mmCIF file with all atom_site columns, C-alpha atoms in Angstrom:
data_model
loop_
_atom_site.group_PDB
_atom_site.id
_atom_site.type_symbol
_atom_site.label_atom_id
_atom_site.label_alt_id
_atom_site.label_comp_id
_atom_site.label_asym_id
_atom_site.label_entity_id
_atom_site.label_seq_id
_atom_site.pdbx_PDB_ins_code
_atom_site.Cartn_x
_atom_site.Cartn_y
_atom_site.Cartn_z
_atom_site.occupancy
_atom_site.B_iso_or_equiv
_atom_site.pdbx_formal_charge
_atom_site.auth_seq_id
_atom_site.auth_comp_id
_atom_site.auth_asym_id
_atom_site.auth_atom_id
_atom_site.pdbx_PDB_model_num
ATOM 1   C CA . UNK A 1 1   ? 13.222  5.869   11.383  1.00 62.00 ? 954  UNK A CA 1
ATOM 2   C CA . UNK A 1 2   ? 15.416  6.849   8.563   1.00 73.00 ? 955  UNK A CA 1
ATOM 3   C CA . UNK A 1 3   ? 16.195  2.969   7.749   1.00 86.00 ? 956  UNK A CA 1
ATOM 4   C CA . UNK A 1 4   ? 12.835  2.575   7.207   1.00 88.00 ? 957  UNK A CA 1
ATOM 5   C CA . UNK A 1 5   ? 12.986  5.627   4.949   1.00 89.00 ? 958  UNK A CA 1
ATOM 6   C CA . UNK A 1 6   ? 16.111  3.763   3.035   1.00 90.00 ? 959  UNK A CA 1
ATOM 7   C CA . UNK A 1 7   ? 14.180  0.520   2.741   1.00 90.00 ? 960  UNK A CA 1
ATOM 8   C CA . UNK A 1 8   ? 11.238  1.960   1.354   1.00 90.00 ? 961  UNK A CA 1
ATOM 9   C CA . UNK A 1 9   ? 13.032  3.618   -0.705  1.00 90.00 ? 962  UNK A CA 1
ATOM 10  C CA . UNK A 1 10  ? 15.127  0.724   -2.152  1.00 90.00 ? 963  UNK A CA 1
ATOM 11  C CA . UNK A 1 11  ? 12.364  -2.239  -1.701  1.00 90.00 ? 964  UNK A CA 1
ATOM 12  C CA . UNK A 1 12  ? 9.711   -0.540  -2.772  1.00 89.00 ? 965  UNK A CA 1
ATOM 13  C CA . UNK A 1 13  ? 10.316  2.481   -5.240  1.00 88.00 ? 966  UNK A CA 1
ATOM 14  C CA . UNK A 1 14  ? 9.725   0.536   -8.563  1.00 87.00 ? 967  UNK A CA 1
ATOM 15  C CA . UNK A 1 15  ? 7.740   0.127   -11.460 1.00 90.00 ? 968  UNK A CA 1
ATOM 16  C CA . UNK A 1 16  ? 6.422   -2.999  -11.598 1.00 90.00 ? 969  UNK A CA 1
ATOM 17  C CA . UNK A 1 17  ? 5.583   -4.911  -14.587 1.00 90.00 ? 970  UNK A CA 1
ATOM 18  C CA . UNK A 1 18  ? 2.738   -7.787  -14.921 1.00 86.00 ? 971  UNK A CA 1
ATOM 19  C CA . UNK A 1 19  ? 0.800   -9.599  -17.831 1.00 84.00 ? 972  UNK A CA 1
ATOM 20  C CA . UNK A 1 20  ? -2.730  -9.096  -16.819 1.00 78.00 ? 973  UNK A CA 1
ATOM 21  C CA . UNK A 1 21  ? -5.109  -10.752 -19.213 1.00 76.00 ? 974  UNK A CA 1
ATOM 22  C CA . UNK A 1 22  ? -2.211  -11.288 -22.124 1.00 80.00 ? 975  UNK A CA 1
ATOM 23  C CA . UNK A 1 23  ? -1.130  -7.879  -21.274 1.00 82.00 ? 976  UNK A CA 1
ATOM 24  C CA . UNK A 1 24  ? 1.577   -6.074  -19.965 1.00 87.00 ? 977  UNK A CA 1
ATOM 25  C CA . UNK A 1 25  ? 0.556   -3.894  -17.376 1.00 87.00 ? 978  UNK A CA 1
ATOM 26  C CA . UNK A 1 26  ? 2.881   -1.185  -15.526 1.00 92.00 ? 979  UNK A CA 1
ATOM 27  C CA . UNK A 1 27  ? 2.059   -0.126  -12.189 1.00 93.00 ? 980  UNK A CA 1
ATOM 28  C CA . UNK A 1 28  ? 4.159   2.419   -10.263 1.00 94.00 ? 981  UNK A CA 1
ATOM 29  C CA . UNK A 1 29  ? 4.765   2.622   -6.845  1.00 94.00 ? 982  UNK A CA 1
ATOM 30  C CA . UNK A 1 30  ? 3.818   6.246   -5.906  1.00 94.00 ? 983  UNK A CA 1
ATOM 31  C CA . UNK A 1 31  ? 3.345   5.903   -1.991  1.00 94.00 ? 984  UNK A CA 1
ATOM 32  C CA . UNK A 1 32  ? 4.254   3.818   0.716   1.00 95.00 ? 985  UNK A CA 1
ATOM 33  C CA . UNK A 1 33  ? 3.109   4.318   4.427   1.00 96.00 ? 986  UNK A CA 1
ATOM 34  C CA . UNK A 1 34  ? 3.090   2.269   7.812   1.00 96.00 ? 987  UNK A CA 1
ATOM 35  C CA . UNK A 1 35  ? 1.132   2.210   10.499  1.00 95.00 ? 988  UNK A CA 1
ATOM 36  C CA . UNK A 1 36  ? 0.992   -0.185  13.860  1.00 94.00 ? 989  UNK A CA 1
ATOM 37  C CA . UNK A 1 37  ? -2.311  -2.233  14.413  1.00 91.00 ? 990  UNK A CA 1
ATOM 38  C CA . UNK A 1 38  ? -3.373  -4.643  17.006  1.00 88.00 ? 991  UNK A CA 1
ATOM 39  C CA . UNK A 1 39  ? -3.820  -7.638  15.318  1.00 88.00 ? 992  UNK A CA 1
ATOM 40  C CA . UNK A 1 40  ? -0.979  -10.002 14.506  1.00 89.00 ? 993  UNK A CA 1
ATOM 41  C CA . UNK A 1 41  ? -3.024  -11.740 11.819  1.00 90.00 ? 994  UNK A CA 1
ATOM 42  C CA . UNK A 1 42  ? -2.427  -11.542 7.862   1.00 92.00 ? 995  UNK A CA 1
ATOM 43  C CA . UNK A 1 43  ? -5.020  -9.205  6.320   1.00 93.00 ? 996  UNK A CA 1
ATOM 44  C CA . UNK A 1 44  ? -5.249  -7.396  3.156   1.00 93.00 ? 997  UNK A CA 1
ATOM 45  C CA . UNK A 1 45  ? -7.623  -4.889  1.061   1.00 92.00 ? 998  UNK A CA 1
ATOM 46  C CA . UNK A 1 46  ? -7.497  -3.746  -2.459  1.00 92.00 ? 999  UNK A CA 1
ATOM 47  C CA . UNK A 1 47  ? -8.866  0.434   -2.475  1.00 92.00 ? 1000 UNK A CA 1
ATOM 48  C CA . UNK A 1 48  ? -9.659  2.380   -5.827  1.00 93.00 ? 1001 UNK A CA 1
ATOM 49  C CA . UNK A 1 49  ? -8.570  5.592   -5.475  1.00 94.00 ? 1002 UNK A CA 1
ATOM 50  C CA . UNK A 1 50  ? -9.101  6.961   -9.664  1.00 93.00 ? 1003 UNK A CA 1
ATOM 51  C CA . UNK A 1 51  ? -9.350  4.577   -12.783 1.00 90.00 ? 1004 UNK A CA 1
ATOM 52  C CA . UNK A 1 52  ? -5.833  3.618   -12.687 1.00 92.00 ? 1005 UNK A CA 1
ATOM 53  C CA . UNK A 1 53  ? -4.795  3.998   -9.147  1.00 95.00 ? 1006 UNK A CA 1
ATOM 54  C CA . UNK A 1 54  ? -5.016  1.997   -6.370  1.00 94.00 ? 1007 UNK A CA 1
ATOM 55  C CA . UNK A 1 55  ? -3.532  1.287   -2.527  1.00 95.00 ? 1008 UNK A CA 1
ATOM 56  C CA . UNK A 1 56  ? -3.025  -2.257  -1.783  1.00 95.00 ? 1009 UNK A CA 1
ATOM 57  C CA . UNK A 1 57  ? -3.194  -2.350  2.291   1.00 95.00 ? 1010 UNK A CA 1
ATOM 58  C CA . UNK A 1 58  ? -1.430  -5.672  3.173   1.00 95.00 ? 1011 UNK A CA 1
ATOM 59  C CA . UNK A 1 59  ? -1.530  -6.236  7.514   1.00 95.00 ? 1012 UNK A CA 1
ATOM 60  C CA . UNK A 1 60  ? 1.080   -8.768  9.099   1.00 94.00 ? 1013 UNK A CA 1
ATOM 61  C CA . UNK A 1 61  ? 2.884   -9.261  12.335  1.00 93.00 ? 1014 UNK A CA 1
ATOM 62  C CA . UNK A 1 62  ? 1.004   -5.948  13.937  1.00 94.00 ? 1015 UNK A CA 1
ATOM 63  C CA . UNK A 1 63  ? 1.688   -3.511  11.148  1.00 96.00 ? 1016 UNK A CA 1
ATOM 64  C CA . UNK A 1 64  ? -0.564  -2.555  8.031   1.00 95.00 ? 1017 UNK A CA 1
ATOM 65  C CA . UNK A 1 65  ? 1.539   -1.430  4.744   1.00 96.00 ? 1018 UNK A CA 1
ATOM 66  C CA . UNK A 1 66  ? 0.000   0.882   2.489   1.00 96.00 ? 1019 UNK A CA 1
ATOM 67  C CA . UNK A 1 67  ? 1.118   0.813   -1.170  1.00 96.00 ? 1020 UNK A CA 1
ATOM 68  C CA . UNK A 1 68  ? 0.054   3.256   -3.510  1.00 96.00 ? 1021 UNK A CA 1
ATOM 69  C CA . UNK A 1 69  ? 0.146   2.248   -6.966  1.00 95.00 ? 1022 UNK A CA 1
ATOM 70  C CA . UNK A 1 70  ? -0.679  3.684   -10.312 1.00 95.00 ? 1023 UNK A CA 1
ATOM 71  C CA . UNK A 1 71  ? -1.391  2.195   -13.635 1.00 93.00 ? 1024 UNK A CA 1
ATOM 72  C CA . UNK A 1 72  ? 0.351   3.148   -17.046 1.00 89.00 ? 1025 UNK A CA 1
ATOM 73  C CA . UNK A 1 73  ? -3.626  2.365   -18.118 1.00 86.00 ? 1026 UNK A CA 1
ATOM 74  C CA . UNK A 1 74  ? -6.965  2.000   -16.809 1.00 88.00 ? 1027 UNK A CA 1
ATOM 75  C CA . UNK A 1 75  ? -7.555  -1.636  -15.492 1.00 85.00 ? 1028 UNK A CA 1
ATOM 76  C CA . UNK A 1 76  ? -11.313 -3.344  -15.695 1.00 85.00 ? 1029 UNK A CA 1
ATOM 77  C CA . UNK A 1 77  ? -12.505 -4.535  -12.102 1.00 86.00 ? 1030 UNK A CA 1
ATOM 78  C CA . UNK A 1 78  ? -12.374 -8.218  -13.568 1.00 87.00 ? 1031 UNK A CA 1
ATOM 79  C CA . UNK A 1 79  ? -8.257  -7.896  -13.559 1.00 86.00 ? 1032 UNK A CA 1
ATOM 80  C CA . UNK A 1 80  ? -8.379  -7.107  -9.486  1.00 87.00 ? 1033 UNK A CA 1
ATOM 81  C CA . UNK A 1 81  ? -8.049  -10.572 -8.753  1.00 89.00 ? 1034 UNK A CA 1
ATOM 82  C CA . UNK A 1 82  ? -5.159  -11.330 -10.644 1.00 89.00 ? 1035 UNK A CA 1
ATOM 83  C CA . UNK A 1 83  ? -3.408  -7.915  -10.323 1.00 89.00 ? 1036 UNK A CA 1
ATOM 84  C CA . UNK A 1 84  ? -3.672  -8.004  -6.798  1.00 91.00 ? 1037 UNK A CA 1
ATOM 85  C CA . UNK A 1 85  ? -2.445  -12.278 -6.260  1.00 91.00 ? 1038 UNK A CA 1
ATOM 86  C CA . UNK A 1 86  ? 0.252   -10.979 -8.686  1.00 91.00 ? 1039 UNK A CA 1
ATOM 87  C CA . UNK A 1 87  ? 0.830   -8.026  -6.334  1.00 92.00 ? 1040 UNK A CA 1
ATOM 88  C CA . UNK A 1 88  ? 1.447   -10.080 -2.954  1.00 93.00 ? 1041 UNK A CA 1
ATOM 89  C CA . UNK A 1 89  ? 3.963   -12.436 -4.676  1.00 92.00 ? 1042 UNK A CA 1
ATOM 90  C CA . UNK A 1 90  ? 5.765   -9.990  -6.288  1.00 93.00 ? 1043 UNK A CA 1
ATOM 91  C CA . UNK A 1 91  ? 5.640   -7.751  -2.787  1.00 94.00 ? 1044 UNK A CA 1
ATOM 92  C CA . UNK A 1 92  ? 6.145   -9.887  -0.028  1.00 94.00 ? 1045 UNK A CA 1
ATOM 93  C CA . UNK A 1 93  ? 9.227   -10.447 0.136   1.00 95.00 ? 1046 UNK A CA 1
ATOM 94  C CA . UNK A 1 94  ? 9.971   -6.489  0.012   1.00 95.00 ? 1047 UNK A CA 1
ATOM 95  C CA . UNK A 1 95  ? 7.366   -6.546  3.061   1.00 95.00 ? 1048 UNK A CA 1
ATOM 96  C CA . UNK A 1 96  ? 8.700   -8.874  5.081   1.00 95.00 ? 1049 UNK A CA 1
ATOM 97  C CA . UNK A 1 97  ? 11.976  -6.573  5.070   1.00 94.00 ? 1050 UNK A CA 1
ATOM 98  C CA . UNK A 1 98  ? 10.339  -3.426  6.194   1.00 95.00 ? 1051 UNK A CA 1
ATOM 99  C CA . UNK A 1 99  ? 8.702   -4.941  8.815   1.00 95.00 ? 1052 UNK A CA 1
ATOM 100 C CA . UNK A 1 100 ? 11.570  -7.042  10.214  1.00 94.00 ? 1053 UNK A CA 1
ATOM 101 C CA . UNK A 1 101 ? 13.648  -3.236  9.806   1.00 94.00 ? 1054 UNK A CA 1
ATOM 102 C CA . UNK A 1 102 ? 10.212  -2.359  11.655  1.00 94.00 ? 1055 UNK A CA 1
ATOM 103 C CA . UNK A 1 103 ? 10.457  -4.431  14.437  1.00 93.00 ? 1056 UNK A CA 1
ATOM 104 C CA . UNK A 1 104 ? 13.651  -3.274  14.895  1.00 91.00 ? 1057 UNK A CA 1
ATOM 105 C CA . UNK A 1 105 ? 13.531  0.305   15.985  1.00 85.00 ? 1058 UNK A CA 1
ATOM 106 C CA . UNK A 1 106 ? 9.895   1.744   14.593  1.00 91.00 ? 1059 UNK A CA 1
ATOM 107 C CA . UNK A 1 107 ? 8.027   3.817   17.862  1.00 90.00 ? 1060 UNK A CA 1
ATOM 108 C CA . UNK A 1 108 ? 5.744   5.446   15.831  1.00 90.00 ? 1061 UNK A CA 1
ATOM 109 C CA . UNK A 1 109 ? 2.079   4.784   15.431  1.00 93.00 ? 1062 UNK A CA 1
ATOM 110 C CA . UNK A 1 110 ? 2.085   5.420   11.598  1.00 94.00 ? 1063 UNK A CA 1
ATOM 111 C CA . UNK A 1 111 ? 4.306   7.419   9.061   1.00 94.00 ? 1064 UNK A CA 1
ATOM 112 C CA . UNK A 1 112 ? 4.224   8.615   5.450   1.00 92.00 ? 1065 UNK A CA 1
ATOM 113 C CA . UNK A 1 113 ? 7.582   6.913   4.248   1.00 92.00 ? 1066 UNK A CA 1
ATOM 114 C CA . UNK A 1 114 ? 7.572   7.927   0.467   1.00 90.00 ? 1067 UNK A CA 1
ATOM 115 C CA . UNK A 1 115 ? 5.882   10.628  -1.453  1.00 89.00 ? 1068 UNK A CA 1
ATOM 116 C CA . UNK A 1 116 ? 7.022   10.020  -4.913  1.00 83.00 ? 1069 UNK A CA 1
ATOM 117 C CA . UNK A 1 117 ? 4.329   12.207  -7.568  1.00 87.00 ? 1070 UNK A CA 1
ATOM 118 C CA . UNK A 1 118 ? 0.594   11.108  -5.937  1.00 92.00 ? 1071 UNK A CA 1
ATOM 119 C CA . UNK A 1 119 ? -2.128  12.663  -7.838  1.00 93.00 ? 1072 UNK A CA 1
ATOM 120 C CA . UNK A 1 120 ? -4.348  15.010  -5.571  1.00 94.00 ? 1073 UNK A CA 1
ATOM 121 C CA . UNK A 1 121 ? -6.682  11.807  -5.054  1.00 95.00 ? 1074 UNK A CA 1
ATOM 122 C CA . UNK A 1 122 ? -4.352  9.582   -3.781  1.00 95.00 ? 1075 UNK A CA 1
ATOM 123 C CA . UNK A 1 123 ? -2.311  12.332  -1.476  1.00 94.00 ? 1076 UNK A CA 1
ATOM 124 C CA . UNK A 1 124 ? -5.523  13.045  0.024   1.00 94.00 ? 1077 UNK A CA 1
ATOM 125 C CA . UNK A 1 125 ? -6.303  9.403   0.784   1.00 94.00 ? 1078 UNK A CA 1
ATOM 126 C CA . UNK A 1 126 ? -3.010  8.675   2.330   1.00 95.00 ? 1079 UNK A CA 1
ATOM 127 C CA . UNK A 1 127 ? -2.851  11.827  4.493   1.00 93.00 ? 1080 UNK A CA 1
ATOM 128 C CA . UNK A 1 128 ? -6.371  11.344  5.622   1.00 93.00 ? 1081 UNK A CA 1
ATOM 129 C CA . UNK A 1 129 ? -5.467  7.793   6.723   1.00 93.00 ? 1082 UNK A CA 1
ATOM 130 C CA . UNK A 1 130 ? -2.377  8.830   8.293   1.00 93.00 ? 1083 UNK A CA 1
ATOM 131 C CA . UNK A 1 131 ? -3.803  11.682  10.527  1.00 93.00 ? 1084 UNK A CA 1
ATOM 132 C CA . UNK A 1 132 ? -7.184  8.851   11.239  1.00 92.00 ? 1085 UNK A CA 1
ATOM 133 C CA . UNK A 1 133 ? -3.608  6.281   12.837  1.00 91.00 ? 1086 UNK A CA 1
ATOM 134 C CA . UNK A 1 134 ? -2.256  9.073   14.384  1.00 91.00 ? 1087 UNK A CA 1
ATOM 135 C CA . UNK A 1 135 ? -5.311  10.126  16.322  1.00 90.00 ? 1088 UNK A CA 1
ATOM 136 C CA . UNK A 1 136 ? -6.316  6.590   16.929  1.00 87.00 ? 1089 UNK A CA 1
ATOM 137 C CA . UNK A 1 137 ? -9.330  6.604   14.977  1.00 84.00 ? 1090 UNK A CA 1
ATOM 138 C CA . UNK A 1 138 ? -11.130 3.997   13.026  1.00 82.00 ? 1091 UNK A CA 1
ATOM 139 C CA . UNK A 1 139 ? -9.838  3.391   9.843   1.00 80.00 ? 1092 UNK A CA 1
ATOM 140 C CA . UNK A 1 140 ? -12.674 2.102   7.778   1.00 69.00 ? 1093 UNK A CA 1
ATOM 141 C CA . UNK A 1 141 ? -15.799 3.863   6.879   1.00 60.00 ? 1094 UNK A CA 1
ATOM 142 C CA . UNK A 1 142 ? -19.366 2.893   8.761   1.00 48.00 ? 1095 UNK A CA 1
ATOM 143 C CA . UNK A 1 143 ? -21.809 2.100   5.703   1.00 48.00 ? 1096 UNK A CA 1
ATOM 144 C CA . UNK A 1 144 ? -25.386 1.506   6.494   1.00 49.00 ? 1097 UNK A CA 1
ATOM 145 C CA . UNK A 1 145 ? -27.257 -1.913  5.462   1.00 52.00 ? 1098 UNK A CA 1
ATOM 146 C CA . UNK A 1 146 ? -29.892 -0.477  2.752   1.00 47.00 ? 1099 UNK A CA 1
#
């Protein structure tokens, strides 16, 4: 468990820079957590938590990584596409190391592995979704059809 710790830590504890419509754009990692799933399949989901923070949820090879990230500004909806494409290059690779350091020795159903200055908003999203992995419960909200 602690080497996942260390490679969260050293993978993923950065500021990231991106030009987003012509400009730069710093996002900050602020949280990272895992959590074992079923499915084997590639998935991923873009949540806003505030104006300029977000959790990018990317799912591969039966775990789902939760990044929290925060914006040095506020973003308009119509950059999502592009921040989050630019996102999954950019992050993959750091992925593909947890999980293989995952694979390895991880027993857990899901754990908080960094904690680095969330806002109120985005602690209480990521602790709520830990405790609904830990206690087996479904993850995404039931809306109604109107």
């Amino acid at each position: 468990m602690i080497s996942l710790y260390a490679v969260a830590q050293r993978e993923l504890a950065k500021d990231l820079l991106f030009e987003i419509d012509d400009e730069v754009v710093t996002l900050s990692v602020k949280g990272v957590m895992i959590a074992k799933t079923d499915s084997k399949g590639y998935n991923f989901s873009f949540v806003e938590i505030t104006d300029n923070e977000f959790v990018l949820a990317v799912q591969m090879k039966g775990y789902i990584i939760y990044i929290g990230l925060e914006s040095d500004e506020e973003l308009d909806e119509d950059a999502y596409p592009e921040l989050v494409r630019a996102l999954i290059n950019h992050l993959l690779p750091n992925l593909h190391t947890l999980i293989r350091e995952a694979e390895k020795s991880y027993k857990g159903k899901a754990d908080l592995l960094l904690d680095d200055n969330m806002s109120p908003e985005m602690k209480e999203f990521f602790y709520e979704l830990l405790l609904k992995h830990k206690k087996g419960l479904p993850i995404h909200e039931q809306v109604d059809v109107a």
